[in-house]
CSV table of C-alpha atoms in Angstrom, one decimal:
chain,number,residue,atom,x,y,z
O,1,UNK,CA,1.7,-12.8,-16.7
O,2,UNK,CA,4.6,-14.3,-15.7
O,3,UNK,CA,7.6,-13.6,-17.8
O,4,UNK,CA,9.2,-17.5,-19.5
O,5,UNK,CA,12.5,-14.7,-20.4
O,6,UNK,CA,15.1,-14.3,-17.5
O,7,UNK,CA,13.9,-10.9,-16.6
O,8,UNK,CA,10.3,-10.1,-16.5
O,9,UNK,CA,8.9,-7.3,-16.8
O,10,UNK,CA,7.5,-6.5,-14.5
O,11,UNK,CA,8.7,-4.8,-10.8
O,12,UNK,CA,5.9,-7.5,-8.5
O,13,UNK,CA,4.7,-10.6,-9.8
O,14,UNK,CA,2.0,-12.9,-8.7
O,15,UNK,CA,1.2,-16.4,-9.3
O,16,UNK,CA,-1.4,-18.9,-8.1
O,17,UNK,CA,-0.9,-17.8,-4.4
O,18,UNK,CA,-2.6,-19.3,-2.0
O,19,UNK,CA,-3.1,-19.7,1.9
O,20,UNK,CA,-5.6,-21.2,4.4
O,21,UNK,CA,-6.0,-20.6,8.2
O,22,UNK,CA,-7.4,-23.7,10.1
O,23,UNK,CA,-9.6,-24.4,6.6
O,24,UNK,CA,-10.6,-21.3,5.7
O,25,UNK,CA,-9.0,-20.3,2.3
O,26,UNK,CA,-8.6,-16.1,3.0
O,27,UNK,CA,-6.6,-16.4,-0.2
O,28,UNK,CA,-6.8,-18.9,-3.7
O,29,UNK,CA,-4.9,-19.1,-6.3
O,30,UNK,CA,-4.4,-15.0,-7.2
O,31,UNK,CA,-2.2,-14.1,-9.5
O,32,UNK,CA,-1.0,-11.1,-11.2
O,33,UNK,CA,1.8,-8.4,-11.4
O,34,UNK,CA,2.8,-5.5,-11.2
O,35,UNK,CA,4.7,-2.9,-14.3
O,36,UNK,CA,7.2,-0.6,-12.3
O,37,UNK,CA,5.6,3.1,-12.4
O,38,UNK,CA,2.0,2.2,-11.9
O,39,UNK,CA,-0.8,2.4,-8.9
O,40,UNK,CA,-2.8,-0.7,-8.6
O,41,UNK,CA,-6.0,-0.5,-5.8
O,42,UNK,CA,-6.8,-4.3,-4.9
O,43,UNK,CA,-10.3,-3.6,-3.3
O,44,UNK,CA,-13.0,-5.5,-1.7
O,45,UNK,CA,-15.7,-6.1,0.7
O,46,UNK,CA,-14.1,-6.8,4.1
O,47,UNK,CA,-13.1,-10.3,4.4
O,48,UNK,CA,-12.1,-10.8,1.1
O,49,UNK,CA,-8.1,-11.3,1.4
O,50,UNK,CA,-7.0,-8.3,0.7
O,51,UNK,CA,-4.5,-7.4,4.0
O,52,UNK,CA,-4.1,-11.7,4.0
O,53,UNK,CA,-2.8,-11.2,0.3
O,54,UNK,CA,-0.1,-7.8,1.2
O,55,UNK,CA,0.6,-10.5,4.2
O,56,UNK,CA,2.2,-12.9,2.1
O,57,UNK,CA,4.1,-10.3,-0.6
O,58,UNK,CA,5.6,-8.8,1.9
O,59,UNK,CA,6.7,-11.4,4.1
O,60,UNK,CA,4.4,-11.1,7.2
O,61,UNK,CA,2.7,-15.1,6.3
O,62,UNK,CA,4.0,-17.5,4.3
O,63,UNK,CA,1.9,-18.5,1.4
O,64,UNK,CA,0.7,-22.6,1.6
O,65,UNK,CA,1.0,-21.9,-2.7
O,66,UNK,CA,2.4,-19.9,-5.1
O,67,UNK,CA,5.4,-17.5,-6.2
O,68,UNK,CA,6.1,-14.3,-5.7
O,69,UNK,CA,8.9,-11.8,-7.9
O,70,UNK,CA,9.7,-9.0,-6.5
O,71,UNK,CA,12.4,-6.4,-8.6
O,72,UNK,CA,13.4,-9.7,-10.8
O,73,UNK,CA,13.7,-11.5,-7.2
O,74,UNK,CA,12.1,-14.9,-5.5
O,75,UNK,CA,10.5,-13.9,-2.3
O,76,UNK,CA,8.4,-16.4,-1.9
O,77,UNK,CA,8.6,-17.2,2.4
O,78,UNK,CA,11.6,-15.2,2.5
O,79,UNK,CA,11.6,-13.4,5.9
O,80,UNK,CA,9.8,-9.3,6.2
O,81,UNK,CA,13.6,-7.3,7.2
O,82,UNK,CA,14.8,-9.4,3.8
O,83,UNK,CA,12.0,-8.1,0.8
O,84,UNK,CA,12.1,-4.9,3.1
O,85,UNK,CA,15.7,-4.2,1.7
O,86,UNK,CA,15.1,-6.2,-1.9
O,87,UNK,CA,13.0,-2.7,-2.3
O,88,UNK,CA,9.4,-3.0,-0.5
O,89,UNK,CA,7.8,-1.0,2.1
O,90,UNK,CA,4.9,-1.2,3.2
O,91,UNK,CA,2.3,0.0,6.0
O,92,UNK,CA,-0.2,-1.4,7.7
O,93,UNK,CA,-4.1,-1.2,8.7
O,94,UNK,CA,-3.8,-0.6,12.4
O,95,UNK,CA,-1.2,1.8,12.8
O,96,UNK,CA,1.4,1.4,15.6
O,97,UNK,CA,3.3,4.0,16.0
O,98,UNK,CA,6.4,3.9,18.4
O,99,UNK,CA,4.1,5.5,20.8
O,100,UNK,CA,7.6,7.3,23.4
O,101,UNK,CA,9.4,8.4,20.9
O,102,UNK,CA,9.2,10.9,18.8
O,103,UNK,CA,7.6,11.9,15.0
O,104,UNK,CA,11.5,12.4,13.8
O,105,UNK,CA,13.1,9.1,15.5
O,106,UNK,CA,9.4,7.1,14.2
O,107,UNK,CA,11.0,8.3,10.8
O,108,UNK,CA,14.6,7.9,11.3
O,109,UNK,CA,14.0,4.4,12.6
O,110,UNK,CA,12.6,3.0,9.0
O,111,UNK,CA,15.4,5.4,7.4
O,112,UNK,CA,18.3,3.6,9.4
O,113,UNK,CA,17.3,0.6,7.4
O,114,UNK,CA,19.7,1.6,4.1
O,115,UNK,CA,21.1,5.0,5.5
O,116,UNK,CA,23.4,4.3,8.2
O,117,UNK,CA,24.6,7.9,8.9
O,118,UNK,CA,22.3,8.2,12.0
O,119,UNK,CA,23.4,12.3,10.4
O,120,UNK,CA,22.1,11.6,7.3
O,121,UNK,CA,18.9,8.6,8.4
O,122,UNK,CA,18.0,12.3,10.1
O,123,UNK,CA,18.1,15.1,7.6
O,124,UNK,CA,16.6,12.5,5.5
O,125,UNK,CA,13.3,11.9,7.7
O,126,UNK,CA,13.0,15.5,8.4
O,127,UNK,CA,12.2,15.7,4.1
O,128,UNK,CA,10.0,13.2,4.0
O,129,UNK,CA,8.0,15.0,7.5
O,130,UNK,CA,8.4,18.2,4.8
O,131,UNK,CA,6.2,15.9,2.3
O,132,UNK,CA,3.7,15.4,4.9
O,133,UNK,CA,3.4,19.0,6.7
O,134,UNK,CA,5.0,17.2,10.0
O,135,UNK,CA,7.9,18.6,10.0
O,136,UNK,CA,7.1,21.3,13.0
O,137,UNK,CA,5.6,18.1,15.5
O,138,UNK,CA,9.1,16.3,14.7
O,139,UNK,CA,9.6,16.6,18.4
O,140,UNK,CA,5.9,15.9,19.6
O,141,UNK,CA,5.9,12.5,21.1
O,142,UNK,CA,4.5,10.6,18.0
O,143,UNK,CA,1.8,8.7,21.1
O,144,UNK,CA,0.2,13.2,20.3
O,145,UNK,CA,-0.5,13.3,17.2
O,146,UNK,CA,-4.5,12.7,15.5
O,147,UNK,CA,-5.5,9.9,13.7
O,148,UNK,CA,-4.4,11.9,10.4
O,149,UNK,CA,-0.6,12.2,11.5
O,150,UNK,CA,-0.5,8.8,12.4
O,151,UNK,CA,-1.6,7.8,9.6
O,152,UNK,CA,0.7,9.8,7.9
O,153,UNK,CA,3.5,8.5,9.9
O,154,UNK,CA,2.9,5.6,8.8
O,155,UNK,CA,3.7,6.6,5.5
O,156,UNK,CA,6.8,8.5,6.6
O,157,UNK,CA,8.6,6.3,7.7
O,158,UNK,CA,7.8,3.7,5.3
O,159,UNK,CA,9.1,5.7,3.6
O,160,UNK,CA,11.9,6.3,4.7
O,161,UNK,CA,13.2,3.1,3.7
O,162,UNK,CA,13.7,4.2,-0.1
O,163,UNK,CA,11.0,1.4,-1.5
O,164,UNK,CA,10.6,1.6,-5.1
O,165,UNK,CA,7.6,-0.1,-4.4
O,166,UNK,CA,4.9,0.5,-1.7
O,167,UNK,CA,2.0,-0.7,0.1
O,168,UNK,CA,-0.5,1.2,2.3
O,169,UNK,CA,-2.8,-0.8,3.3
O,170,UNK,CA,-6.3,1.5,3.8
O,171,UNK,CA,-4.3,4.5,4.8
O,172,UNK,CA,-7.1,6.7,3.8
O,173,UNK,CA,-10.1,5.0,6.0
O,174,UNK,CA,-11.1,7.3,8.8
O,175,UNK,CA,-10.3,10.2,7.3
O,176,UNK,CA,-11.8,13.7,6.7
O,177,UNK,CA,-12.5,14.4,3.0
O,178,UNK,CA,-9.8,17.5,2.6
O,179,UNK,CA,-7.3,14.9,4.3
O,180,UNK,CA,-7.9,12.1,1.6
O,181,UNK,CA,-7.5,14.8,-1.0
O,182,UNK,CA,-3.7,16.0,0.9
O,183,UNK,CA,-2.6,12.1,1.1
O,184,UNK,CA,-4.7,11.5,-2.6
O,185,UNK,CA,-2.1,14.8,-3.8
O,186,UNK,CA,0.9,13.2,-2.2
O,187,UNK,CA,0.5,10.0,-3.5
O,188,UNK,CA,0.4,11.4,-7.2
O,189,UNK,CA,3.7,13.8,-6.5
O,190,UNK,CA,5.6,10.5,-5.0
O,191,UNK,CA,4.3,8.6,-8.1
O,192,UNK,CA,4.4,10.7,-11.1
O,193,UNK,CA,7.1,13.0,-9.9
O,194,UNK,CA,9.6,10.3,-8.2
O,195,UNK,CA,8.7,7.5,-9.9
O,196,UNK,CA,7.4,5.9,-7.1
O,197,UNK,CA,4.9,2.7,-7.4
O,198,UNK,CA,2.5,2.2,-5.2
O,199,UNK,CA,0.0,-0.7,-4.5
O,200,UNK,CA,-2.4,-0.2,-2.5
O,201,UNK,CA,-5.4,-1.1,-0.3
O,202,UNK,CA,-8.6,1.0,0.1
O,203,UNK,CA,-11.5,2.2,0.8
O,204,UNK,CA,-12.4,5.1,-0.8
O,205,UNK,CA,-13.2,4.8,-3.2
O,206,UNK,CA,-13.0,8.4,-4.6
O,207,UNK,CA,-9.3,8.1,-4.1
O,208,UNK,CA,-9.5,4.0,-6.4
O,209,UNK,CA,-11.3,5.6,-9.7
O,210,UNK,CA,-9.1,8.4,-9.4
O,211,UNK,CA,-5.6,7.3,-8.6
O,212,UNK,CA,-5.5,4.7,-9.7
O,213,UNK,CA,-3.8,2.6,-13.2
O,214,UNK,CA,-5.0,-1.0,-12.6
O,215,UNK,CA,-7.2,-2.3,-10.3
O,216,UNK,CA,-8.2,-5.8,-8.7
O,217,UNK,CA,-11.0,-6.8,-7.1
O,218,UNK,CA,-11.2,-9.8,-4.2
O,219,UNK,CA,-14.4,-11.9,-2.8
O,220,UNK,CA,-13.9,-14.9,-0.6
O,221,UNK,CA,-10.1,-14.7,-1.1
O,222,UNK,CA,-10.6,-14.8,-5.6
O,223,UNK,CA,-9.8,-12.9,-7.4
O,224,UNK,CA,-13.3,-11.7,-9.5
O,225,UNK,CA,-12.3,-9.0,-12.1
O,226,UNK,CA,-9.3,-6.9,-13.0
O,227,UNK,CA,-8.3,-4.0,-15.5
O,228,UNK,CA,-8.7,-0.1,-16.2
O,229,UNK,CA,-10.9,2.1,-13.7
O,230,UNK,CA,-13.8,2.3,-16.5
O,231,UNK,CA,-14.3,-1.0,-16.8
O,232,UNK,CA,-13.9,-2.1,-12.6
O,233,UNK,CA,-16.5,-0.1,-12.2
O,234,UNK,CA,-19.3,-1.4,-15.2
O,235,UNK,CA,-18.6,-5.0,-14.3
O,236,UNK,CA,-21.6,-6.5,-13.4
O,237,UNK,CA,-20.2,-9.4,-10.9
O,238,UNK,CA,-17.7,-6.1,-9.3
O,239,UNK,CA,-20.9,-4.2,-8.7
O,240,UNK,CA,-22.8,-6.5,-7.5
O,241,UNK,CA,-20.6,-7.8,-4.8
O,242,UNK,CA,-19.3,-4.3,-3.5
O,243,UNK,CA,-19.8,-1.0,-5.5
O,244,UNK,CA,-23.8,-1.2,-5.7
O,245,UNK,CA,-25.8,1.8,-6.0
O,246,UNK,CA,-23.1,3.2,-3.7
O,247,UNK,CA,-21.2,4.0,-7.0
O,248,UNK,CA,-23.1,5.3,-8.6
O,249,UNK,CA,-24.3,8.6,-5.9
O,250,UNK,CA,-20.2,8.2,-6.5
O,251,UNK,CA,-19.6,9.0,-9.7
O,252,UNK,CA,-22.0,11.9,-9.9
O,253,UNK,CA,-20.1,14.0,-7.2
O,254,UNK,CA,-17.4,15.9,-8.6
O,255,UNK,CA,-13.7,15.0,-8.3
O,256,UNK,CA,-11.0,16.7,-6.7
O,257,UNK,CA,-8.2,17.9,-8.5
O,258,UNK,CA,-4.9,16.2,-7.6
């Protein structure tokens, strides 16, 4: 799926990427591409290699082989801070805000990645907090937030870096249905209203099937399927390894408007 021209048609192009840990192949020769303006989901069972793949893309792990291009530049083996400055923001599966800092200061730290003026960084951060209805808690310590609020703060801090591509690692896990709906609405608004490209890892299948333009399925470190939500929901191998009977029940549920 790589381009032979000087300019790739993809915002993110991952080609033949692999990573092993002490002989265990966590990521095995995975290739895929993300076009600007898409919402792409990566799904699969626990231990399928999803977060390891995110860590390779964002520079938190080094590839054993393969190449990664972002925004028409090779980022393979670059440091995370360098990749962030090129326009890639990410959240982490284990949410760890700066507990001793206020909610606002947590977001300002993200904004200062690209904004040198502290007053402008503060203004931008407050606007982002409004998006997540956290502006009224801006002066509270981050450690006092609920799980849902901490997850929203994690996304807000990543958004403050002004990304072209936002990587979301299970930000809806453990949330109540109404909290999932709120985040789904925000992500759709960011995608449709601002053109933000989103690559997400998620186990909440209602969110995956509703939001995604494209889905990639991993199992045991390998890509076993790729396609749109309808294609993935009917793929026998995907149903066998991951979705199974639960999806048949899920598909009968009404999907809320976002």
